[in-house]
Amino acid sequence: MTVETTAQPRALRTIVATEAFDRFSFYGMITLLPLYLNAELLRPGTIETVLGLGGLQRLLFGSGTPSIIALGSAIYGLYAGTVSIMPLLGGVIGDRLIGARRAVLSGCLIMAAGHALMTQPAYFLVALVLLVTGSGMVRANMAAQVASLYGPDDPRRKGGFGIYLIGLNVGAMAAPLIAGTLGEKIGFDWGFGAAAIAMLVAIGVYVVGWRHLPVDALRRSGGAMRAKLSRRDGQVIGALVLMLLPLILMTAAYNQAFNILLVWAEAKVDRSVFGLTMPVTWFVSIDGALTIIAVAVLTRIWARQARAGRDWSDWRWIALGGTIQVAALLALAWGTWVAGAGQVSIWPVLLFFLLSDIATPMSYTVIQSTFARAAPLAIVAVMMAVFALYDAASQFAVGALGGLYDRLTTVDFWLVHAGVAGLSLVAVAVLRPLIGPLLSPAASAPDVPR
């Protein structure tokens, strides 16, 4: 299935291609991380060699002795959450210091170094610091560049961010098939090395398309932002931050798919397909493929609605996404309950990914598009970094919720996650009348062309 891109700015191609390789490296890392922690790094004989890990364990658990799963889940949540906090710093660097293009290029180089260091267990925490720092510079400024391609009333924006999400998921789909399979079947070093190579390719793609990229606002203004924040801008910023709450709740439940679900599926899910056992990391590839299809379909629906003048409100899409996400998690609970003490069928797991990947663009893409449209011009990259905070909050929650796996039945574990996703519907019902008018397209002030 294809998505029409002829009407989109040419620079979007370079940004999307670069993002695909960037997310290949990220999802290669995030797919292998829980497996690597549980199977190798946190095992006796290796854990003692990791510089600084004892101090981190004391910081997270005090004097207690956590299980390998609990410690691994906490490290996963800390890493994935911090990755989504650092774009705040990356956005400031792009907005105020070196511009978005140089920030992206620098971040890619730092991430390549971090992935390379992942092959050395002793420097595991150093590698994480490099990956977090580099990713922070890339994420905020890539999204800001997409935002800068469209004017305040440009109807292509939602579709542009949909295509951006497709690029992200192309990388997410390919990473487990290549980096995940290499790490799971040959050795973790091979998987981490593949992620490092992907970042080098991302650098090459970005440099080749450099001349097509939007000129940095920093350069256009001679080193100082032209627009200043008004009182209304402050109100919009506050409203946008509140709009993240339903997305945080949905994503906190869904992102367990990349943490405990992989550990659980490796031990408890019958992954036999045509007589062969599917690598557990391939679930992430399936997730990426289904998301691409869902976004392609939704992008066409959005374009058709826009042409007919019957586009749904953002809040309606978000509520529908939350409802579908609850159903996805109930599918996992149901499949586990049916299996009893036996192996869980692969089909409820696949249904979970299908429903989740329909729900994701209804929330993620719609809210990201709202941020791009409504964010004050002076701090576009910073506000796209603020948008990324939804993922930080959700990933910290993923780490905490993952610790319940040892203490609940598996059915109850997934029911708790369904309840967390269900709270997103409550958030939508409360927030829509409070901040909806302030964030409506009619309320967006087209004061300065982007």
mmCIF file with all atom_site columns, C-alpha atoms in Angstrom, residues 147-308:
data_model
loop_
_atom_site.group_PDB
_atom_site.id
_atom_site.type_symbol
_atom_site.label_atom_id
_atom_site.label_alt_id
_atom_site.label_comp_id
_atom_site.label_asym_id
_atom_site.label_entity_id
_atom_site.label_seq_id
_atom_site.pdbx_PDB_ins_code
_atom_site.Cartn_x
_atom_site.Cartn_y
_atom_site.Cartn_z
_atom_site.occupancy
_atom_site.B_iso_or_equiv
_atom_site.pdbx_formal_charge
_atom_site.auth_seq_id
_atom_site.auth_comp_id
_atom_site.auth_asym_id
_atom_site.auth_atom_id
_atom_site.pdbx_PDB_model_num
ATOM 1   C CA . ALA A 1 147 ? 6.872   21.157  11.306 1.00 0.00 ? 147 ALA A CA 1
ATOM 2   C CA . SER A 1 148 ? 8.730   23.948  9.512  1.00 0.00 ? 148 SER A CA 1
ATOM 3   C CA . LEU A 1 149 ? 7.691   22.596  6.094  1.00 0.00 ? 149 LEU A CA 1
ATOM 4   C CA . TYR A 1 150 ? 4.077   23.691  6.537  1.00 0.00 ? 150 TYR A CA 1
ATOM 5   C CA . GLY A 1 151 ? 2.261   26.957  7.090  1.00 0.00 ? 151 GLY A CA 1
ATOM 6   C CA . PRO A 1 152 ? -0.319  27.358  9.875  1.00 0.00 ? 152 PRO A CA 1
ATOM 7   C CA . ASP A 1 153 ? -3.258  26.475  7.595  1.00 0.00 ? 153 ASP A CA 1
ATOM 8   C CA . ASP A 1 154 ? -1.526  23.885  5.403  1.00 0.00 ? 154 ASP A CA 1
ATOM 9   C CA . PRO A 1 155 ? -3.854  20.848  5.100  1.00 0.00 ? 155 PRO A CA 1
ATOM 10  C CA . ARG A 1 156 ? -0.877  18.625  4.222  1.00 0.00 ? 156 ARG A CA 1
ATOM 11  C CA . ARG A 1 157 ? 0.526   18.743  7.770  1.00 0.00 ? 157 ARG A CA 1
ATOM 12  C CA . LYS A 1 158 ? -1.342  15.769  9.230  1.00 0.00 ? 158 LYS A CA 1
ATOM 13  C CA . GLY A 1 159 ? -0.485  13.673  6.187  1.00 0.00 ? 159 GLY A CA 1
ATOM 14  C CA . GLY A 1 160 ? 3.139   14.833  6.367  1.00 0.00 ? 160 GLY A CA 1
ATOM 15  C CA . PHE A 1 161 ? 3.440   13.671  9.944  1.00 0.00 ? 161 PHE A CA 1
ATOM 16  C CA . GLY A 1 162 ? 1.717   10.446  8.931  1.00 0.00 ? 162 GLY A CA 1
ATOM 17  C CA . ILE A 1 163 ? 4.403   9.859   6.291  1.00 0.00 ? 163 ILE A CA 1
ATOM 18  C CA . TYR A 1 164 ? 7.024   10.729  8.924  1.00 0.00 ? 164 TYR A CA 1
ATOM 19  C CA . LEU A 1 165 ? 5.523   8.018   11.165 1.00 0.00 ? 165 LEU A CA 1
ATOM 20  C CA . ILE A 1 166 ? 5.690   5.571   8.252  1.00 0.00 ? 166 ILE A CA 1
ATOM 21  C CA . GLY A 1 167 ? 9.417   6.280   7.877  1.00 0.00 ? 167 GLY A CA 1
ATOM 22  C CA . LEU A 1 168 ? 9.857   5.720   11.587 1.00 0.00 ? 168 LEU A CA 1
ATOM 23  C CA . ASN A 1 169 ? 8.100   2.368   11.340 1.00 0.00 ? 169 ASN A CA 1
ATOM 24  C CA . VAL A 1 170 ? 10.037  1.247   8.285  1.00 0.00 ? 170 VAL A CA 1
ATOM 25  C CA . GLY A 1 171 ? 13.084  1.411   10.535 1.00 0.00 ? 171 GLY A CA 1
ATOM 26  C CA . ALA A 1 172 ? 11.178  -0.180  13.396 1.00 0.00 ? 172 ALA A CA 1
ATOM 27  C CA . MET A 1 173 ? 10.090  -3.044  11.133 1.00 0.00 ? 173 MET A CA 1
ATOM 28  C CA . ALA A 1 174 ? 13.522  -3.714  9.634  1.00 0.00 ? 174 ALA A CA 1
ATOM 29  C CA . ALA A 1 175 ? 15.503  -3.494  12.895 1.00 0.00 ? 175 ALA A CA 1
ATOM 30  C CA . PRO A 1 176 ? 14.225  -6.698  14.552 1.00 0.00 ? 176 PRO A CA 1
ATOM 31  C CA . LEU A 1 177 ? 14.510  -8.638  11.287 1.00 0.00 ? 177 LEU A CA 1
ATOM 32  C CA . ILE A 1 178 ? 18.165  -7.678  10.905 1.00 0.00 ? 178 ILE A CA 1
ATOM 33  C CA . ALA A 1 179 ? 19.629  -6.392  14.176 1.00 0.00 ? 179 ALA A CA 1
ATOM 34  C CA . GLY A 1 180 ? 17.240  -8.456  16.307 1.00 0.00 ? 180 GLY A CA 1
ATOM 35  C CA . THR A 1 181 ? 17.861  -11.706 14.439 1.00 0.00 ? 181 THR A CA 1
ATOM 36  C CA . LEU A 1 182 ? 21.630  -11.149 14.448 1.00 0.00 ? 182 LEU A CA 1
ATOM 37  C CA . GLY A 1 183 ? 21.600  -10.457 18.174 1.00 0.00 ? 183 GLY A CA 1
ATOM 38  C CA . GLU A 1 184 ? 19.249  -13.315 19.079 1.00 0.00 ? 184 GLU A CA 1
ATOM 39  C CA . LYS A 1 185 ? 20.706  -15.996 16.793 1.00 0.00 ? 185 LYS A CA 1
ATOM 40  C CA . ILE A 1 186 ? 24.408  -15.118 16.407 1.00 0.00 ? 186 ILE A CA 1
ATOM 41  C CA . GLY A 1 187 ? 25.406  -12.750 19.195 1.00 0.00 ? 187 GLY A CA 1
ATOM 42  C CA . PHE A 1 188 ? 24.317  -9.489  20.767 1.00 0.00 ? 188 PHE A CA 1
ATOM 43  C CA . ASP A 1 189 ? 27.463  -7.741  19.478 1.00 0.00 ? 189 ASP A CA 1
ATOM 44  C CA . TRP A 1 190 ? 26.312  -8.372  15.921 1.00 0.00 ? 190 TRP A CA 1
ATOM 45  C CA . GLY A 1 191 ? 22.956  -6.762  16.587 1.00 0.00 ? 191 GLY A CA 1
ATOM 46  C CA . PHE A 1 192 ? 24.449  -3.694  18.254 1.00 0.00 ? 192 PHE A CA 1
ATOM 47  C CA . GLY A 1 193 ? 26.979  -3.407  15.431 1.00 0.00 ? 193 GLY A CA 1
ATOM 48  C CA . ALA A 1 194 ? 24.177  -3.390  12.858 1.00 0.00 ? 194 ALA A CA 1
ATOM 49  C CA . ALA A 1 195 ? 22.567  -0.493  14.749 1.00 0.00 ? 195 ALA A CA 1
ATOM 50  C CA . ALA A 1 196 ? 25.844  1.440   14.600 1.00 0.00 ? 196 ALA A CA 1
ATOM 51  C CA . ILE A 1 197 ? 26.091  0.902   10.834 1.00 0.00 ? 197 ILE A CA 1
ATOM 52  C CA . ALA A 1 198 ? 22.511  2.154   10.409 1.00 0.00 ? 198 ALA A CA 1
ATOM 53  C CA . MET A 1 199 ? 23.463  5.445   12.060 1.00 0.00 ? 199 MET A CA 1
ATOM 54  C CA . LEU A 1 200 ? 26.378  5.875   9.675  1.00 0.00 ? 200 LEU A CA 1
ATOM 55  C CA . VAL A 1 201 ? 23.976  5.352   6.753  1.00 0.00 ? 201 VAL A CA 1
ATOM 56  C CA . ALA A 1 202 ? 21.608  7.916   8.301  1.00 0.00 ? 202 ALA A CA 1
ATOM 57  C CA . ILE A 1 203 ? 24.440  10.443  8.324  1.00 0.00 ? 203 ILE A CA 1
ATOM 58  C CA . GLY A 1 204 ? 25.141  9.794   4.643  1.00 0.00 ? 204 GLY A CA 1
ATOM 59  C CA . VAL A 1 205 ? 21.472  10.183  3.664  1.00 0.00 ? 205 VAL A CA 1
ATOM 60  C CA . TYR A 1 206 ? 21.146  13.406  5.631  1.00 0.00 ? 206 TYR A CA 1
ATOM 61  C CA . VAL A 1 207 ? 24.282  14.952  4.130  1.00 0.00 ? 207 VAL A CA 1
ATOM 62  C CA . VAL A 1 208 ? 23.245  14.041  0.570  1.00 0.00 ? 208 VAL A CA 1
ATOM 63  C CA . GLY A 1 209 ? 19.863  15.744  1.060  1.00 0.00 ? 209 GLY A CA 1
ATOM 64  C CA . TRP A 1 210 ? 21.286  18.713  2.992  1.00 0.00 ? 210 TRP A CA 1
ATOM 65  C CA . ARG A 1 211 ? 20.542  21.293  0.295  1.00 0.00 ? 211 ARG A CA 1
ATOM 66  C CA . HIS A 1 212 ? 16.835  20.422  0.292  1.00 0.00 ? 212 HIS A CA 1
ATOM 67  C CA . LEU A 1 213 ? 16.352  20.783  4.050  1.00 0.00 ? 213 LEU A CA 1
ATOM 68  C CA . PRO A 1 214 ? 14.523  23.823  5.461  1.00 0.00 ? 214 PRO A CA 1
ATOM 69  C CA . VAL A 1 215 ? 16.783  26.709  6.433  1.00 0.00 ? 215 VAL A CA 1
ATOM 70  C CA . ASP A 1 216 ? 17.160  26.893  10.211 1.00 0.00 ? 216 ASP A CA 1
ATOM 71  C CA . ALA A 1 217 ? 15.126  29.586  11.941 1.00 0.00 ? 217 ALA A CA 1
ATOM 72  C CA . LEU A 1 218 ? 18.295  30.439  13.832 1.00 0.00 ? 218 LEU A CA 1
ATOM 73  C CA . ARG A 1 219 ? 20.065  31.353  10.601 1.00 0.00 ? 219 ARG A CA 1
ATOM 74  C CA . ARG A 1 220 ? 17.067  33.207  9.149  1.00 0.00 ? 220 ARG A CA 1
ATOM 75  C CA . SER A 1 221 ? 16.963  35.465  12.173 1.00 0.00 ? 221 SER A CA 1
ATOM 76  C CA . GLY A 1 222 ? 20.683  36.158  12.321 1.00 0.00 ? 222 GLY A CA 1
ATOM 77  C CA . GLY A 1 223 ? 21.171  34.275  15.570 1.00 0.00 ? 223 GLY A CA 1
ATOM 78  C CA . ALA A 1 224 ? 18.109  35.491  17.459 1.00 0.00 ? 224 ALA A CA 1
ATOM 79  C CA . MET A 1 225 ? 14.534  34.321  17.209 1.00 0.00 ? 225 MET A CA 1
ATOM 80  C CA . ARG A 1 226 ? 12.253  36.831  15.554 1.00 0.00 ? 226 ARG A CA 1
ATOM 81  C CA . ALA A 1 227 ? 9.117   35.880  17.436 1.00 0.00 ? 227 ALA A CA 1
ATOM 82  C CA . LYS A 1 228 ? 8.667   36.397  21.177 1.00 0.00 ? 228 LYS A CA 1
ATOM 83  C CA . LEU A 1 229 ? 6.326   34.546  23.474 1.00 0.00 ? 229 LEU A CA 1
ATOM 84  C CA . SER A 1 230 ? 3.080   36.245  24.395 1.00 0.00 ? 230 SER A CA 1
ATOM 85  C CA . ARG A 1 231 ? 0.673   35.547  27.250 1.00 0.00 ? 231 ARG A CA 1
ATOM 86  C CA . ARG A 1 232 ? -1.517  33.600  24.860 1.00 0.00 ? 232 ARG A CA 1
ATOM 87  C CA . ASP A 1 233 ? 1.521   31.552  23.806 1.00 0.00 ? 233 ASP A CA 1
ATOM 88  C CA . GLY A 1 234 ? 1.935   30.547  27.431 1.00 0.00 ? 234 GLY A CA 1
ATOM 89  C CA . GLN A 1 235 ? -1.673  29.403  27.577 1.00 0.00 ? 235 GLN A CA 1
ATOM 90  C CA . VAL A 1 236 ? -1.212  27.370  24.399 1.00 0.00 ? 236 VAL A CA 1
ATOM 91  C CA . ILE A 1 237 ? 1.942   25.762  25.781 1.00 0.00 ? 237 ILE A CA 1
ATOM 92  C CA . GLY A 1 238 ? 0.092   24.744  28.938 1.00 0.00 ? 238 GLY A CA 1
ATOM 93  C CA . ALA A 1 239 ? -2.802  23.335  26.914 1.00 0.00 ? 239 ALA A CA 1
ATOM 94  C CA . LEU A 1 240 ? -0.468  21.319  24.705 1.00 0.00 ? 240 LEU A CA 1
ATOM 95  C CA . VAL A 1 241 ? 1.259   19.816  27.745 1.00 0.00 ? 241 VAL A CA 1
ATOM 96  C CA . LEU A 1 242 ? -2.121  18.769  29.166 1.00 0.00 ? 242 LEU A CA 1
ATOM 97  C CA . MET A 1 243 ? -3.055  17.232  25.822 1.00 0.00 ? 243 MET A CA 1
ATOM 98  C CA . LEU A 1 244 ? -0.215  14.739  26.310 1.00 0.00 ? 244 LEU A CA 1
ATOM 99  C CA . LEU A 1 245 ? -1.959  13.038  29.247 1.00 0.00 ? 245 LEU A CA 1
ATOM 100 C CA . PRO A 1 246 ? -4.166  10.632  27.250 1.00 0.00 ? 246 PRO A CA 1
ATOM 101 C CA . LEU A 1 247 ? -1.231  9.786   24.993 1.00 0.00 ? 247 LEU A CA 1
ATOM 102 C CA . ILE A 1 248 ? 0.963   9.046   28.031 1.00 0.00 ? 248 ILE A CA 1
ATOM 103 C CA . LEU A 1 249 ? -1.629  6.644   29.450 1.00 0.00 ? 249 LEU A CA 1
ATOM 104 C CA . MET A 1 250 ? -2.171  4.818   26.153 1.00 0.00 ? 250 MET A CA 1
ATOM 105 C CA . THR A 1 251 ? 1.538   4.532   25.431 1.00 0.00 ? 251 THR A CA 1
ATOM 106 C CA . ALA A 1 252 ? 2.434   3.408   28.957 1.00 0.00 ? 252 ALA A CA 1
ATOM 107 C CA . ALA A 1 253 ? 0.205   0.379   28.401 1.00 0.00 ? 253 ALA A CA 1
ATOM 108 C CA . TYR A 1 254 ? 1.203   -0.267  24.787 1.00 0.00 ? 254 TYR A CA 1
ATOM 109 C CA . ASN A 1 255 ? 4.983   0.079   25.198 1.00 0.00 ? 255 ASN A CA 1
ATOM 110 C CA . GLN A 1 256 ? 5.135   -2.938  27.495 1.00 0.00 ? 256 GLN A CA 1
ATOM 111 C CA . ALA A 1 257 ? 5.199   -4.687  24.114 1.00 0.00 ? 257 ALA A CA 1
ATOM 112 C CA . PHE A 1 258 ? 8.887   -3.808  23.859 1.00 0.00 ? 258 PHE A CA 1
ATOM 113 C CA . ASN A 1 259 ? 9.793   -4.803  27.413 1.00 0.00 ? 259 ASN A CA 1
ATOM 114 C CA . ILE A 1 260 ? 8.065   -7.551  29.399 1.00 0.00 ? 260 ILE A CA 1
ATOM 115 C CA . LEU A 1 261 ? 6.000   -8.807  26.469 1.00 0.00 ? 261 LEU A CA 1
ATOM 116 C CA . LEU A 1 262 ? 9.200   -9.907  24.707 1.00 0.00 ? 262 LEU A CA 1
ATOM 117 C CA . VAL A 1 263 ? 10.493  -11.696 27.809 1.00 0.00 ? 263 VAL A CA 1
ATOM 118 C CA . TRP A 1 264 ? 7.050   -13.275 28.392 1.00 0.00 ? 264 TRP A CA 1
ATOM 119 C CA . ALA A 1 265 ? 6.613   -14.258 24.739 1.00 0.00 ? 265 ALA A CA 1
ATOM 120 C CA . GLU A 1 266 ? 10.019  -15.919 24.626 1.00 0.00 ? 266 GLU A CA 1
ATOM 121 C CA . ALA A 1 267 ? 9.040   -18.229 27.504 1.00 0.00 ? 267 ALA A CA 1
ATOM 122 C CA . LYS A 1 268 ? 5.242   -18.546 27.319 1.00 0.00 ? 268 LYS A CA 1
ATOM 123 C CA . VAL A 1 269 ? 4.026   -18.000 23.732 1.00 0.00 ? 269 VAL A CA 1
ATOM 124 C CA . ASP A 1 270 ? 3.921   -20.748 21.119 1.00 0.00 ? 270 ASP A CA 1
ATOM 125 C CA . ARG A 1 271 ? 5.757   -19.044 18.258 1.00 0.00 ? 271 ARG A CA 1
ATOM 126 C CA . SER A 1 272 ? 5.718   -22.014 15.892 1.00 0.00 ? 272 SER A CA 1
ATOM 127 C CA . VAL A 1 273 ? 4.866   -20.990 12.333 1.00 0.00 ? 273 VAL A CA 1
ATOM 128 C CA . PHE A 1 274 ? 4.899   -23.667 9.598  1.00 0.00 ? 274 PHE A CA 1
ATOM 129 C CA . GLY A 1 275 ? 7.116   -25.856 11.735 1.00 0.00 ? 275 GLY A CA 1
ATOM 130 C CA . LEU A 1 276 ? 9.644   -23.111 12.505 1.00 0.00 ? 276 LEU A CA 1
ATOM 131 C CA . THR A 1 277 ? 9.982   -21.118 15.725 1.00 0.00 ? 277 THR A CA 1
ATOM 132 C CA . MET A 1 278 ? 9.738   -17.392 15.028 1.00 0.00 ? 278 MET A CA 1
ATOM 133 C CA . PRO A 1 279 ? 12.375  -15.259 16.794 1.00 0.00 ? 279 PRO A CA 1
ATOM 134 C CA . VAL A 1 280 ? 10.665  -13.238 19.509 1.00 0.00 ? 280 VAL A CA 1
ATOM 135 C CA . THR A 1 281 ? 12.200  -10.001 18.197 1.00 0.00 ? 281 THR A CA 1
ATOM 136 C CA . TRP A 1 282 ? 10.145  -10.400 15.013 1.00 0.00 ? 282 TRP A CA 1
ATOM 137 C CA . PHE A 1 283 ? 7.073   -9.268  16.937 1.00 0.00 ? 283 PHE A CA 1
ATOM 138 C CA . VAL A 1 284 ? 8.562   -5.770  16.760 1.00 0.00 ? 284 VAL A CA 1
ATOM 139 C CA . SER A 1 285 ? 8.925   -6.092  12.980 1.00 0.00 ? 285 SER A CA 1
ATOM 140 C CA . ILE A 1 286 ? 5.289   -7.148  12.747 1.00 0.00 ? 286 ILE A CA 1
ATOM 141 C CA . ASP A 1 287 ? 4.409   -4.112  14.860 1.00 0.00 ? 287 ASP A CA 1
ATOM 142 C CA . GLY A 1 288 ? 6.253   -1.817  12.454 1.00 0.00 ? 288 GLY A CA 1
ATOM 143 C CA . ALA A 1 289 ? 4.666   -3.361  9.355  1.00 0.00 ? 289 ALA A CA 1
ATOM 144 C CA . LEU A 1 290 ? 1.152   -3.106  10.752 1.00 0.00 ? 290 LEU A CA 1
ATOM 145 C CA . THR A 1 291 ? 1.722   0.518   11.773 1.00 0.00 ? 291 THR A CA 1
ATOM 146 C CA . ILE A 1 292 ? 2.835   1.396   8.241  1.00 0.00 ? 292 ILE A CA 1
ATOM 147 C CA . ILE A 1 293 ? -0.347  -0.116  6.818  1.00 0.00 ? 293 ILE A CA 1
ATOM 148 C CA . ALA A 1 294 ? -2.534  1.606   9.405  1.00 0.00 ? 294 ALA A CA 1
ATOM 149 C CA . VAL A 1 295 ? -0.934  5.011   8.797  1.00 0.00 ? 295 VAL A CA 1
ATOM 150 C CA . ALA A 1 296 ? -1.232  4.589   5.018  1.00 0.00 ? 296 ALA A CA 1
ATOM 151 C CA . VAL A 1 297 ? -4.951  3.899   5.341  1.00 0.00 ? 297 VAL A CA 1
ATOM 152 C CA . LEU A 1 298 ? -5.535  6.711   7.843  1.00 0.00 ? 298 LEU A CA 1
ATOM 153 C CA . THR A 1 299 ? -3.586  9.193   5.732  1.00 0.00 ? 299 THR A CA 1
ATOM 154 C CA . ARG A 1 300 ? -5.950  8.534   2.845  1.00 0.00 ? 300 ARG A CA 1
ATOM 155 C CA . ILE A 1 301 ? -8.943  8.876   5.144  1.00 0.00 ? 301 ILE A CA 1
ATOM 156 C CA . TRP A 1 302 ? -7.657  12.195  6.502  1.00 0.00 ? 302 TRP A CA 1
ATOM 157 C CA . ALA A 1 303 ? -7.018  13.511  2.992  1.00 0.00 ? 303 ALA A CA 1
ATOM 158 C CA . ARG A 1 304 ? -10.488 12.459  1.843  1.00 0.00 ? 304 ARG A CA 1
ATOM 159 C CA . GLN A 1 305 ? -12.126 14.052  4.898  1.00 0.00 ? 305 GLN A CA 1
ATOM 160 C CA . ALA A 1 306 ? -10.167 17.276  4.357  1.00 0.00 ? 306 ALA A CA 1
ATOM 161 C CA . ARG A 1 307 ? -11.270 17.495  0.711  1.00 0.00 ? 307 ARG A CA 1
ATOM 162 C CA . ALA A 1 308 ? -14.878 16.917  1.729  1.00 0.00 ? 308 ALA A CA 1
#
